[in-house]
């Protein structure tokens, strides 16, 4: 019976994920290119792990820390690119290849430092990702608003996973000191396989901006809005109503900010202070309002209405509809048809002060 190591299975799943993204023409969008490279690096690392621990090919071992440092750098580049208002060329991130170059040099001249440098690299990039996440979902200004929350959670997961990987390296070092490395193989194989699968899925989600349920925020109450905040919120609402920007499924915070000739962070702060919501929630409320009106006044299929209002994910549409209207689209339409005044069924949404 042919033995197929588990890392090879994980690599196959990651390659399938990568092929699907390429077929969706994700390579044409500049903010998604780093994610494609990142998932490719995940698949390569999983293959290396399978060859090393599945078939005991020790000669391939030096390649693993080089690719590991490359993965940490690509993870940072991918999310940092997603947080940039203006997309830049991948070539501008060339300094981030230096950790991998350093590992190659250490493999030649001082192998004893390879482990500590890899651990430090993962810890540094993990901390940098969590620092990037401190401003919440609106920090990812190039992420499609229909999936900004899930992109943000993918960012947090990736940062924590990198830090956890550095902790695993420390655990392996301790195991080598105390038991001669008796458990090192299991720690490396199981930990890396699980981590790569999770990270590959997170990268795919972040680049595609698929959606997730939005839970009520437990964050601290934002400071009271200033006159400038009110002016920005009023201008944004006028823009939404006059141009119906919310119908654009690829709408993101960066695009809104450019139309208002303002920094993305300034728009996000104004929406948060005036409406107590993120920009993605704000835009989705407009989308649900439009969907409610269409459900009452037309007989169009719900799926078509969903796309017309700017949603791409059906699950996100249903969840956002439930959050705003308190019921699902089908039930909303049924109830409205049994009411003499269908307009009373429309949800009350926030408006600018």
Coordinates of N, CA and C in Angstrom, one line a residue, residues 18-37 81 87-90 207 250 255:
X18 N -5.4 27.3 -4.4 CA -4.7 28.2 -5.2 C -5.2 28.3 -6.6
X19 N -5.4 27.1 -7.2 CA -5.9 27.0 -8.6 C -7.3 27.7 -8.7
X20 N -8.1 27.5 -7.7 CA -9.4 28.1 -7.7 C -9.3 29.7 -7.7
X21 N -8.4 30.2 -7.0 CA -8.2 31.6 -6.9 C -7.6 32.1 -8.2
X22 N -6.7 31.4 -8.9 CA -6.2 31.8 -10.1 C -7.2 31.8 -11.2
X23 N -8.1 30.7 -11.2 CA -9.2 30.7 -12.2 C -10.2 31.8 -12.0
X24 N -10.3 32.3 -10.8 CA -11.1 33.5 -10.6 C -10.5 34.8 -11.0
X25 N -9.3 34.7 -11.6 CA -8.5 35.8 -12.1 C -8.1 36.7 -10.9
X26 N -7.8 36.2 -9.8 CA -7.3 37.0 -8.6 C -6.0 37.6 -8.9
X27 N -5.2 37.0 -9.8 CA -3.9 37.5 -10.1 C -3.9 38.9 -10.7
X28 N -5.1 39.2 -11.4 CA -5.2 40.5 -12.0 C -5.4 41.6 -11.0
X29 N -5.8 41.3 -9.8 CA -6.0 42.3 -8.8 C -4.7 42.4 -7.9
X30 N -4.1 43.6 -7.9 CA -2.8 43.8 -7.3 C -2.8 43.4 -5.8
X31 N -3.9 43.8 -5.1 CA -4.0 43.5 -3.6 C -4.1 42.0 -3.3
X32 N -4.4 41.2 -4.3 CA -4.6 39.8 -4.0 C -3.3 39.0 -4.4
X33 N -2.4 39.5 -5.2 CA -1.2 38.8 -5.6 C -0.4 38.3 -4.5
X34 N -0.1 39.1 -3.4 CA 0.7 38.5 -2.3 C 0.0 37.3 -1.7
X35 N -1.3 37.3 -1.6 CA -2.0 36.1 -1.0 C -1.8 34.9 -1.9
X36 N -1.8 35.0 -3.2 CA -1.5 33.9 -4.0 C -0.1 33.3 -3.8
X37 N 0.8 34.2 -3.7 CA 2.2 33.8 -3.4 C 2.3 33.1 -2.0
X81 N -0.5 45.1 2.5 CA -0.9 45.6 1.2 C -2.4 45.8 1.2
X87 N -2.3 50.9 -3.6 CA -1.6 49.7 -3.8 C -0.2 50.0 -4.4
X88 N 0.8 49.2 -3.9 CA 2.2 49.4 -4.4 C 2.7 48.1 -5.0
X89 N 3.7 48.2 -5.7 CA 4.3 47.0 -6.4 C 5.0 46.1 -5.3
X90 N 4.9 44.8 -5.6 CA 5.6 43.9 -4.7 C 7.1 44.1 -4.5
X207 N -8.1 37.2 1.0 CA -8.0 37.8 -0.3 C -9.3 37.8 -1.1
X250 N -17.7 45.4 -5.1 CA -16.3 45.5 -4.8 C -15.9 46.8 -4.0
X255 N -11.8 53.1 -1.5 CA -12.5 53.7 -2.7 C -13.5 54.8 -2.2

